[in-house]
Amino acid sequence: MRLRWKLTVASLKMFTRQKEAIVWTMLLPLFMVFLFGFVSFEGLGRIQLGVAGAENEPAARLVGRLGEVRTVQVTRGAESAELEQLKAGKRHLVLVLPEGFDPAGKQELRVLVNDGTPEETQMGLLILRKLLDDATFGMQSAPDRIPLAIQSVASRRSSYIDFLLPGVLSLAIMQSGIFGVAFGFVSLRKRGVLRRLSVTPMRPQDFIAAQVTMRLMVLLAQIVVLVGVGILFFDLQFMGRLLDLFAMGLLGGAVFLAIGFFLAGIAKTEDQVVPLANVVSLPMMLLSGVFFSRTNLPEPVRVVTEFFPLTYLADGMRSIVLEGSTLPALGLQLAGLGVWSIVSVWLAVRVFRWE
Amino acid sequence: MFQTGVSVSPVILAVNNLFKRYGDLVAVDRVSFSVHCQEIFGILGPNGAGKTSTLEMIETLRPIDAGTVILDGLDVSSHPRQVQQRIGVQLQSASFFEKLNLKELLLLLGELYGRVVDPLELLSEVDLQDRAKAQVEQLSGGQQQRFSIAASLVNDPLLVFLDEPTTGLDPQARRHLWGVIRRIRSEGKTVVLTTHYMEEAEELCDRVAIMDRGRIVADAPPRTLIGDLLASGFKKERVERLANLEDVFLHLTGHALQED
């Protein structure tokens, strides 16, 4: 135990004295956040409209017409549930239809609007107004409009940075796991350091345990630094608990460290490690929803990326940061990463070699 | 020197019919020799003669195909951990962790043996006490070799193995290293080294084994081997000058210990 601790401390010293390592693990992710954070990719997306209340035939007809408007995405749900979604920033407005809704009746319709997204809300109200007017126009006795009672609801202003930061954090965890371990180990082997160690009574598992401990400590530091900078400089709305983020990060870190050891096992030289690590990490970096939502991917690609370890990690981290989810609510992500960790550790153990 | 004492001091390392094969190539072909306590024992031979393979099997780095190695009464293949505790090893092309200084490296290596070492004492043993805060890559070739000898002493070993410790060093650095090796022996340790410098073997070693194509072709003190050759009627075609160019070089640049 003492030896493992001493080895961990020594590895941390070696790590922190390496300028490249700090650049890769801390500065590069921060730079990504700065870059993408200032260039706004938000624009006007689809307007998220929730419809609650009456489910009679005229209501269904109205929802059908709303659904035909390309820029509007309609979701039906109970009023309380839709209100929650609105508060969480997932709806721009929620239309509440009274019981026995009938356009001819001119009943007042309540509209709850997200106060954090004025553009989308305004656009949504215009569309709604237009459709309601169209619905009553053909009726003879319809000189006046259906009144709308607009009610502003204090909601989360969900910005791109809130989406981006947990993604970049997951990416940073993947990169330092895969590249750090794979490159570091092949280099230690190539330079004969592992050979020198193998004439001492040290057991390889002590050294590997120390390496893993050191990397996981760096990972926790990455989480603290990125979330801290996000809150201080980018007005990150951190809804979750740091502990959940740590737990999710450690599980993801375990998967990527094992992938790193696997690659260190199959690569013979440093020159082979980099392309191998890129083959593994690039598709995940681009397709796991780190920078952009996966919903815009073509369906077959989207389904495949569903199973990437980085997708599980990024979705989990994002859900903790954006929605304040706790671990029990993230069963899918935990199970996905759990399966990946078993597979990758098994692969790593099979191909790993000291010399 | 201590050459007559060789036969009376006890055997610390006994190698018996050691054998190693890589595919079709027999690298070490039933090699036997023994090393006595406090000897400086040299293994000589051209490249590819099997010196390094022989050492690596003794050092637990390579599995033994056949034969036995008994070190301080322990069979190397059945007690590798105990053997590792008793030996110090300097490898030909091994290096150390980057970004740690000499002092930190020695402390860490000591931990691998479960020991708390005094790094400054070890460094002064190889005349590197003022480089304690330096990193290995900042040292000259001779200093790196001396450091790697200090690193092989962290566990206070009975037996130290040095694989070509002076290859690539200039004459001063080489002589400096000889001094270090003699100092280690005077502290009661036994030294086994490989070299392909004949004058080094003659100057430094109490006894040498000459290897060629995986076999030992001679095993005796250098003086005895030379004496035997002369007794057989051998004569050099040109009579050896009483000094050579290396002596001139050392005379001009100073015999004294220089910081290389």
XYZ file of C-alpha atoms in Angstrom:
615
model
C 0.000 0.000 0.000
C 2.831 2.343 0.938
C 4.584 1.474 -2.307
C 1.451 2.137 -4.388
C 1.043 5.479 -2.692
C 4.690 6.440 -3.261
C 4.383 5.388 -6.909
C 1.194 7.442 -7.272
C 2.819 10.535 -5.776
C 5.846 10.089 -8.037
C 3.594 9.699 -11.110
C 1.685 12.836 -10.155
C 4.978 14.725 -9.892
C 6.050 13.479 -13.305
C 2.656 14.386 -14.739
C 2.458 17.891 -13.338
C 6.028 18.709 -14.374
C 5.140 17.936 -17.982
C 3.936 21.072 -19.674
C 2.314 19.190 -22.569
C 0.212 17.168 -20.164
C -1.266 20.256 -18.532
C -1.947 21.773 -21.937
C -3.762 18.655 -23.122
C -5.783 17.906 -20.041
C -6.707 21.400 -18.877
C -5.953 24.192 -21.331
C -7.184 22.578 -24.526
C -10.677 21.766 -23.168
C -10.873 25.283 -21.724
C -9.858 26.707 -25.066
C -12.638 24.704 -26.747
C -15.154 26.062 -24.287
C -13.914 29.628 -24.874
C -13.953 29.239 -28.622
C -17.353 27.607 -28.977
C -18.759 29.539 -26.075
C -18.173 32.902 -27.706
C -19.205 31.806 -31.170
C -22.909 31.326 -30.598
C -24.397 28.367 -32.398
C -27.773 28.913 -30.839
C -29.746 30.736 -33.535
C -33.427 29.959 -33.825
C -34.055 26.286 -33.456
C -37.485 24.714 -33.597
C -40.021 26.163 -31.260
C -40.893 23.731 -28.539
C -44.607 23.948 -27.844
C -46.301 21.894 -25.174
C -50.052 21.343 -25.333
C -51.946 20.352 -22.204
C -55.614 20.057 -21.246
C -58.610 19.020 -23.362
C -58.164 15.987 -25.598
C -61.415 16.230 -27.555
C -61.748 16.265 -31.317
C -61.286 20.049 -31.906
C -58.203 19.919 -29.684
C -56.749 17.090 -31.773
C -57.477 19.101 -34.934
C -55.627 22.130 -33.538
C -52.646 20.033 -32.498
C -52.606 18.507 -35.990
C -52.458 21.960 -37.580
C -49.729 23.095 -35.193
C -47.781 19.970 -36.079
C -47.896 20.956 -39.765
C -45.924 24.099 -39.030
C -42.332 23.114 -39.699
C -40.732 25.353 -37.145
C -42.909 24.100 -34.321
C -42.404 20.880 -32.427
C -45.543 19.945 -30.518
C -45.552 17.729 -27.469
C -48.743 16.696 -25.648
C -48.686 16.151 -21.931
C -50.366 16.829 -18.612
C -50.272 20.463 -17.528
C -48.072 19.826 -14.515
C -45.540 17.835 -16.533
C -45.435 20.420 -19.296
C -44.981 23.185 -16.738
C -41.974 21.314 -15.357
C -40.497 21.028 -18.845
C -41.060 24.734 -19.353
C -39.285 25.580 -16.147
C -36.422 23.312 -17.141
C -36.041 25.280 -20.344
C -37.228 22.456 -22.591
C -40.397 24.218 -23.836
C -40.659 27.714 -25.171
C -44.367 27.881 -24.486
C -47.172 25.685 -23.190
C -50.757 26.030 -24.417
C -53.407 24.939 -21.903
C -56.743 24.040 -23.503
C -59.819 24.233 -21.239
C -62.108 21.211 -20.862
C -64.577 20.960 -23.733
C -62.391 23.095 -25.971
C -64.270 24.447 -28.978
C -62.868 27.200 -31.228
C -66.371 28.524 -31.729
C -66.848 28.918 -27.990
C -64.177 31.603 -27.739
C -63.091 30.310 -24.366
C -60.008 31.957 -23.003
C -56.879 29.882 -23.608
C -54.012 30.085 -21.185
C -50.496 30.216 -22.609
C -47.534 29.784 -20.325
C -44.384 31.256 -21.813
C -40.702 30.818 -21.080
C -39.355 34.169 -19.925
C -35.800 33.194 -20.759
C -36.325 32.790 -24.510
C -38.135 35.889 -25.736
C -37.468 35.332 -29.452
C -38.810 31.790 -29.613
C -41.705 32.647 -27.327
C -42.713 35.628 -29.441
C -42.467 33.589 -32.630
C -44.482 30.792 -31.070
C -47.198 33.184 -29.949
C -47.468 34.671 -33.457
C -47.857 31.224 -35.001
C -50.411 30.226 -32.400
C -52.382 33.427 -32.929
C -52.411 32.891 -36.660
C -53.611 29.310 -36.442
C -56.339 30.153 -33.964
C -57.501 32.995 -36.192
C -57.542 30.658 -39.187
C -59.595 28.151 -37.195
C -62.279 30.735 -36.383
C -62.230 32.711 -39.609
C -64.461 30.344 -41.544
C -67.135 30.461 -38.892
C -69.976 32.910 -39.507
C -70.262 34.240 -36.053
C -66.652 34.809 -35.423
C -65.936 38.473 -35.513
C -63.778 38.408 -32.407
C -60.773 36.354 -31.627
C -60.167 33.636 -29.107
C -58.659 35.422 -26.152
C -55.228 34.300 -25.059
C -54.198 34.728 -21.446
C -50.419 34.892 -21.511
C -48.612 34.008 -18.357
C -44.876 34.346 -18.041
C -43.059 31.593 -16.176
C -39.604 32.016 -14.734
C -37.620 29.367 -16.559
C -34.117 28.231 -16.972
C -32.275 30.014 -19.679
C -30.561 27.074 -21.288
C -27.600 28.361 -23.252
C -25.201 26.608 -25.577
C -22.469 26.716 -22.935
C -24.628 24.577 -20.654
C -24.872 22.044 -23.449
C -21.230 22.356 -24.515
C -19.352 22.265 -21.234
C -20.369 18.787 -20.038
C -19.632 17.512 -23.546
C -16.150 19.027 -23.630
C -15.538 17.736 -20.115
C -16.399 14.197 -21.274
C -14.201 14.649 -24.316
C -11.298 15.751 -22.099
C -11.777 12.676 -19.920
C -11.703 10.437 -22.985
C -8.646 12.110 -24.515
C -6.499 12.055 -21.404
C -7.510 8.450 -20.695
C -6.827 7.066 -24.147
C -3.880 9.220 -25.243
C -2.263 9.666 -21.840
C -2.113 5.981 -20.997
C -1.462 4.578 -24.456
C 1.265 7.046 -25.366
C 2.788 7.153 -21.892
C 3.033 3.393 -21.542
C 4.458 2.715 -24.988
C 7.058 5.396 -24.345
C 8.020 3.889 -20.960
C 8.353 0.505 -22.651
C 10.310 1.874 -25.603
C 12.756 3.803 -23.393
C 13.472 0.708 -21.301
C 11.996 2.120 -18.100
C 9.657 -0.862 -17.688
C 12.586 -3.198 -18.282
C 14.583 -1.446 -15.584
C 11.623 -1.791 -13.210
C 11.278 -5.487 -13.939
C 14.656 -6.286 -12.331
C 13.276 -4.920 -9.052
C 10.889 -6.901 -6.858
C 8.061 -4.465 -7.734
C 4.981 -6.230 -9.080
C 3.565 -4.825 -12.333
C 0.102 -4.509 -10.770
C 1.480 -2.022 -8.208
C 2.740 0.174 -10.990
C -0.485 -0.085 -12.997
C -2.589 0.639 -9.903
C -0.517 3.771 -9.271
C -0.895 4.894 -12.885
C -4.673 4.402 -12.754
C -4.949 6.233 -9.421
C -2.908 9.142 -10.742
C -5.009 9.411 -13.912
C -8.262 9.318 -11.943
C -6.984 12.087 -9.657
C -6.197 14.180 -12.726
C -9.706 13.426 -14.012
C -11.311 14.780 -10.831
C -9.147 17.894 -11.176
C -10.368 18.289 -14.768
C -13.988 18.191 -13.585
C -13.371 20.769 -10.857
C -11.432 23.132 -13.130
C -13.829 22.995 -16.078
C -17.009 23.291 -14.007
C -15.396 26.017 -11.903
C -14.332 28.063 -14.932
C -17.775 27.492 -16.467
C -19.542 28.852 -13.399
C -17.152 31.767 -12.876
C -16.690 32.962 -16.442
C -19.499 31.524 -18.552
C -22.479 31.738 -16.254
C -22.846 27.960 -16.393
C -26.140 26.893 -14.799
C -24.875 23.941 -12.783
C -28.009 22.176 -11.550
C -26.516 18.913 -10.320
C -24.238 17.735 -7.572
C -20.472 17.587 -7.982
C -20.441 14.124 -6.390
C -22.661 12.689 -9.131
C -20.395 14.263 -11.718
C -17.378 12.674 -10.015
C -18.996 9.232 -9.964
C -20.063 9.392 -13.604
C -16.635 10.762 -14.590
C -14.765 8.011 -12.746
C -16.822 5.284 -14.427
C -16.225 6.856 -17.835
C -12.548 7.345 -16.963
C -12.251 3.633 -16.158
C -13.544 2.749 -19.630
C -11.147 5.095 -21.432
C -8.120 4.153 -19.286
C -8.763 0.499 -20.130
C -9.002 1.411 -23.831
C -5.670 3.229 -23.381
C -4.052 0.126 -21.874
C -5.552 -1.970 -24.676
C -3.976 0.300 -27.310
C -0.657 0.310 -25.405
C -0.806 -3.476 -25.637
C -1.300 -3.680 -29.386
C 0.977 -0.784 -30.423
C 4.684 -1.482 -30.707
C 6.000 2.051 -31.081
C 4.948 5.596 -30.287
C 4.385 6.142 -34.009
C 1.717 3.442 -34.049
C -0.055 4.676 -30.955
C -1.232 8.049 -32.249
C -3.098 6.833 -35.378
C -4.619 3.956 -33.396
C -5.838 6.292 -30.686
C -7.242 8.645 -33.317
C -9.149 5.836 -35.031
C -10.833 5.083 -31.730
C -11.409 8.610 -30.482
C -12.197 10.725 -33.571
C -15.562 9.131 -34.453
C -16.638 9.531 -30.853
C -15.419 13.107 -30.681
C -17.459 14.035 -33.762
C -20.541 11.851 -33.378
C -21.159 11.455 -29.658
C -22.920 14.785 -29.278
C -20.008 16.641 -27.694
C -20.404 19.850 -29.684
C -23.805 19.397 -31.318
C -26.902 17.485 -30.456
C -27.078 14.034 -31.989
C -30.743 14.581 -32.946
C -29.617 16.099 -36.253
C -27.642 13.008 -37.290
C -29.096 10.696 -39.961
C -31.167 8.040 -38.228
C -28.889 4.969 -38.786
C -25.823 6.924 -37.619
C -27.715 8.252 -34.629
C -28.720 4.723 -33.590
C -25.134 3.478 -33.817
C -23.725 6.421 -31.872
C -26.260 5.662 -29.142
C -23.879 2.862 -28.024
C -20.595 4.804 -28.005
C -19.017 5.045 -24.537
C -18.504 8.770 -25.044
C -22.228 9.155 -25.814
C -23.144 7.517 -22.517
C -20.627 9.658 -20.650
C -21.543 12.943 -22.360
C -25.294 12.314 -21.984
C -24.838 11.419 -18.342
C -22.628 14.408 -17.553
C -24.974 16.722 -19.434
C -28.023 15.409 -17.644
C -26.315 16.023 -14.296
C -25.193 19.539 -15.244
C -28.339 20.681 -17.109
C -31.126 18.884 -15.331
C -29.617 18.171 -11.961
C -30.136 14.428 -12.442
C -28.797 12.152 -9.761
C -27.255 8.756 -10.413
C -30.434 6.655 -9.932
C -32.039 8.588 -12.812
C -29.114 7.769 -15.113
C -29.523 3.990 -15.207
C -29.077 3.749 -18.970
C -25.803 5.698 -18.993
C -24.423 3.848 -15.960
C -25.351 0.482 -17.454
C -23.852 1.440 -20.820
C -20.572 2.548 -19.258
C -20.639 -0.496 -16.973
C -20.833 -2.870 -19.939
C -18.125 -0.923 -21.752
C -15.830 -1.033 -18.734
C -16.162 -4.821 -18.525
C -15.496 -5.215 -22.250
C -12.548 -2.817 -22.335
C -10.884 -4.166 -19.183
C -11.239 -7.697 -20.596
C -9.637 -6.587 -23.883
C -6.870 -4.697 -22.080
C -5.993 -7.682 -19.880
C -5.877 -9.958 -22.937
C -3.411 -7.911 -24.978
C -1.453 -6.032 -22.315
C 2.234 -6.780 -22.121
C 4.879 -5.297 -19.883
C 7.679 -5.671 -22.401
C 45.066 -6.833 -5.705
C 43.511 -9.850 -4.260
C 44.000 -12.424 -6.964
C 45.428 -15.205 -4.884
C 42.448 -14.939 -2.546
C 40.007 -15.810 -5.322
C 40.142 -19.504 -4.685
C 39.595 -19.202 -0.937
C 36.604 -16.813 -0.836
C 33.220 -18.559 -1.041
C 31.229 -18.877 -4.262
C 28.325 -16.425 -4.477
C 27.141 -17.217 -7.992
C 27.223 -20.651 -9.635
C 26.064 -20.981 -13.233
C 25.718 -24.529 -14.465
C 25.025 -25.609 -18.067
C 22.978 -22.509 -18.795
C 21.192 -22.745 -22.147
C 19.125 -20.309 -24.244
C 17.693 -20.701 -27.715
C 15.839 -18.119 -29.866
C 14.181 -20.077 -32.651
C 17.031 -21.811 -34.496
C 19.728 -19.699 -32.906
C 21.438 -21.083 -29.824
C 22.432 -17.893 -27.990
C 23.862 -19.460 -24.838
C 25.221 -22.975 -25.176
C 25.651 -24.838 -21.864
C 27.617 -22.142 -20.119
C 29.101 -22.825 -16.675
C 31.139 -20.570 -14.419
C 31.233 -19.399 -10.848
C 31.919 -16.069 -9.209
C 33.469 -15.657 -5.768
C 32.633 -13.101 -3.112
C 34.240 -9.675 -3.634
C 35.520 -10.530 -7.070
C 35.314 -8.261 -10.090
C 34.387 -10.801 -12.711
C 34.395 -9.839 -16.386
C 32.577 -11.503 -19.256
C 34.279 -10.642 -22.535
C 33.363 -11.382 -26.070
C 32.362 -9.936 -29.421
C 28.844 -8.635 -30.053
C 26.372 -11.499 -30.313
C 28.520 -13.845 -28.232
C 25.695 -14.331 -25.714
C 27.005 -12.108 -22.896
C 23.836 -10.101 -22.466
C 21.556 -13.156 -22.737
C 23.614 -14.890 -20.063
C 23.399 -11.888 -17.746
C 19.664 -11.440 -18.358
C 18.917 -15.023 -17.378
C 20.898 -14.579 -14.156
C 19.125 -11.271 -13.479
C 15.623 -12.885 -13.758
C 14.881 -10.819 -16.873
C 14.719 -13.794 -19.226
C 13.373 -17.306 -18.657
C 16.053 -19.998 -18.417
C 15.618 -22.722 -21.090
C 17.903 -25.245 -19.362
C 20.619 -25.356 -16.699
C 20.698 -23.757 -13.271
C 21.803 -20.510 -11.698
C 22.392 -20.545 -7.938
C 22.866 -17.092 -6.412
C 23.669 -16.801 -2.707
C 22.277 -20.308 -2.295
C 19.006 -19.523 -4.114
C 17.843 -21.030 -7.387
C 17.097 -18.056 -9.673
C 14.247 -19.662 -11.590
C 12.355 -20.795 -8.488
C 13.098 -17.783 -6.223
C 13.172 -14.752 -8.526
C 11.877 -12.296 -5.868
C 14.486 -13.236 -3.279
C 17.178 -13.043 -5.933
C 15.976 -9.590 -7.025
C 16.379 -8.401 -3.426
C 20.042 -9.474 -3.448
C 21.192 -8.105 -6.789
C 21.744 -4.688 -8.300
C 21.388 -4.384 -12.048
C 22.582 -1.836 -14.552
C 21.108 -2.448 -17.994
C 22.642 -1.465 -21.299
C 19.786 0.487 -22.851
C 17.422 1.152 -19.989
C 16.476 4.571 -18.788
C 14.678 6.146 -15.868
C 11.500 8.142 -15.433
C 11.599 11.596 -16.956
C 10.859 14.689 -14.908
C 12.156 13.285 -11.605
C 15.519 14.450 -10.284
C 18.294 12.082 -9.217
C 17.368 12.276 -5.551
C 13.688 11.544 -6.232
C 14.572 8.668 -8.556
C 16.780 6.999 -5.948
C 14.127 7.420 -3.237
C 11.490 5.879 -5.524
C 13.742 2.994 -6.559
C 14.445 2.342 -2.884
C 10.699 2.114 -2.259
C 10.467 -0.620 -4.892
C 12.662 -2.713 -2.570
C 10.778 -1.576 0.536
C 13.743 0.518 1.662
C 14.200 4.123 2.680
C 17.535 5.085 1.172
C 19.871 8.022 1.729
C 20.106 9.436 -1.803
C 22.995 11.787 -1.046
C 25.136 8.977 0.302
C 24.452 6.885 -2.805
C 25.211 9.838 -5.069
C 28.482 10.592 -3.308
C 29.459 6.964 -3.803
C 29.489 7.676 -7.546
C 30.730 11.314 -7.213
C 27.388 12.881 -8.179
C 26.507 14.469 -4.831
C 26.255 17.965 -6.362
C 23.842 16.861 -9.100
C 21.096 15.686 -6.731
C 18.540 18.113 -8.191
C 19.415 17.422 -11.819
C 17.407 15.197 -14.127
C 19.026 12.253 -15.888
C 18.754 13.842 -19.337
C 20.809 16.821 -18.119
C 23.797 14.577 -17.260
C 26.755 13.756 -19.482
C 27.239 10.181 -20.719
C 29.696 9.296 -17.972
C 27.508 10.850 -15.303
C 24.493 8.913 -16.592
C 26.442 5.666 -16.335
C 27.567 6.528 -12.808
C 24.014 7.401 -11.866
C 22.753 4.138 -13.203
C 25.352 2.386 -11.011
C 24.119 4.366 -7.989
C 20.588 3.251 -8.925
C 21.733 -0.373 -8.906
C 22.971 0.071 -5.316
C 19.702 1.245 -3.712
C 18.978 -2.185 -2.223
C 22.533 -2.627 -0.834
C 22.999 -5.703 -3.069
C 25.501 -8.524 -2.552
C 26.119 -8.774 -6.254
C 26.096 -5.972 -8.859
C 25.698 -6.656 -12.581
C 26.990 -4.015 -14.997
C 26.323 -4.530 -18.697
C 28.959 -2.666 -20.758
C 29.175 0.192 -18.257
C 31.932 2.069 -20.110
C 30.792 1.701 -23.719
C 30.796 5.081 -25.449
C 32.694 6.908 -22.716
C 35.861 8.924 -23.201
C 39.069 7.723 -21.472
C 38.753 9.976 -18.433
C 35.143 9.054 -17.858
C 36.045 5.384 -18.230
C 38.841 5.590 -15.700
C 36.576 7.479 -13.339
C 34.061 4.650 -13.619
C 36.757 2.066 -12.893
C 37.470 3.914 -9.676
C 33.794 3.770 -8.765
C 33.637 0.040 -9.495
C 36.708 -0.665 -7.347
C 35.164 1.383 -4.542
C 32.007 -0.750 -4.699
C 34.075 -3.922 -4.447
C 36.050 -2.540 -1.501
C 32.724 -2.185 0.322
C 32.333 -5.941 0.205
C 30.195 -6.315 -2.905
C 30.821 -8.605 -5.835
C 30.781 -7.151 -9.352
C 30.012 -8.963 -12.605
C 30.494 -6.869 -15.722
C 30.579 -7.302 -19.462
C 32.878 -5.332 -21.723
C 34.522 -5.480 -25.086
C 37.487 -3.327 -24.079
C 40.380 -5.677 -23.440
C 42.530 -3.173 -21.587
C 39.580 -2.501 -19.306
C 39.240 -6.207 -18.493
C 42.972 -6.489 -17.903
C 43.064 -3.428 -15.653
C 39.880 -3.963 -13.695
C 38.910 -7.625 -13.513
C 40.250 -10.226 -11.108
C 39.046 -12.929 -13.411
C 37.516 -13.020 -16.892
C 35.457 -15.464 -18.898
C 35.774 -15.110 -22.655
C 32.629 -15.996 -24.593
C 32.337 -16.756 -28.266
C 29.250 -17.998 -30.118
C 27.374 -18.834 -26.943
C 30.216 -20.772 -25.283
C 32.876 -19.963 -22.726
C 36.265 -20.502 -24.318
C 38.455 -19.372 -21.408
C 37.983 -18.602 -17.704
C 40.955 -17.390 -15.605
C 42.647 -14.240 -14.241
C 43.868 -12.000 -17.098
C 47.550 -12.462 -16.140
C 47.174 -16.229 -16.240
C 45.552 -16.135 -19.685
C 48.366 -13.930 -21.030
C 51.003 -16.070 -19.362
C 49.521 -19.251 -20.809
C 49.486 -17.733 -24.284
C 53.123 -16.679 -24.024
C 54.092 -20.062 -22.627
C 52.570 -21.694 -25.693
C 55.236 -19.864 -27.756
C 53.018 -17.009 -28.994
C 54.825 -13.890 -30.104
C 53.393 -10.627 -31.340
C 54.597 -9.677 -34.774
C 55.455 -6.167 -33.645
C 56.777 -5.614 -30.187
C 54.342 -3.627 -28.082
C 55.428 -0.061 -27.446
C 55.748 0.824 -23.822
C 53.039 3.473 -24.185
C 50.067 3.787 -26.491
C 48.015 6.693 -27.842
C 45.580 6.472 -24.949
C 48.461 7.052 -22.524
C 49.451 10.114 -24.570
C 45.897 11.421 -24.503
C 45.600 10.955 -20.767
C 49.032 12.462 -20.184
C 48.138 15.576 -22.169
C 44.606 16.073 -20.859
C 45.347 15.115 -17.281
C 45.119 11.810 -15.449
C 43.383 13.505 -12.607
C 39.727 13.027 -12.040
C 37.822 15.453 -14.233
C 34.210 16.371 -14.111
C 33.118 14.786 -17.379
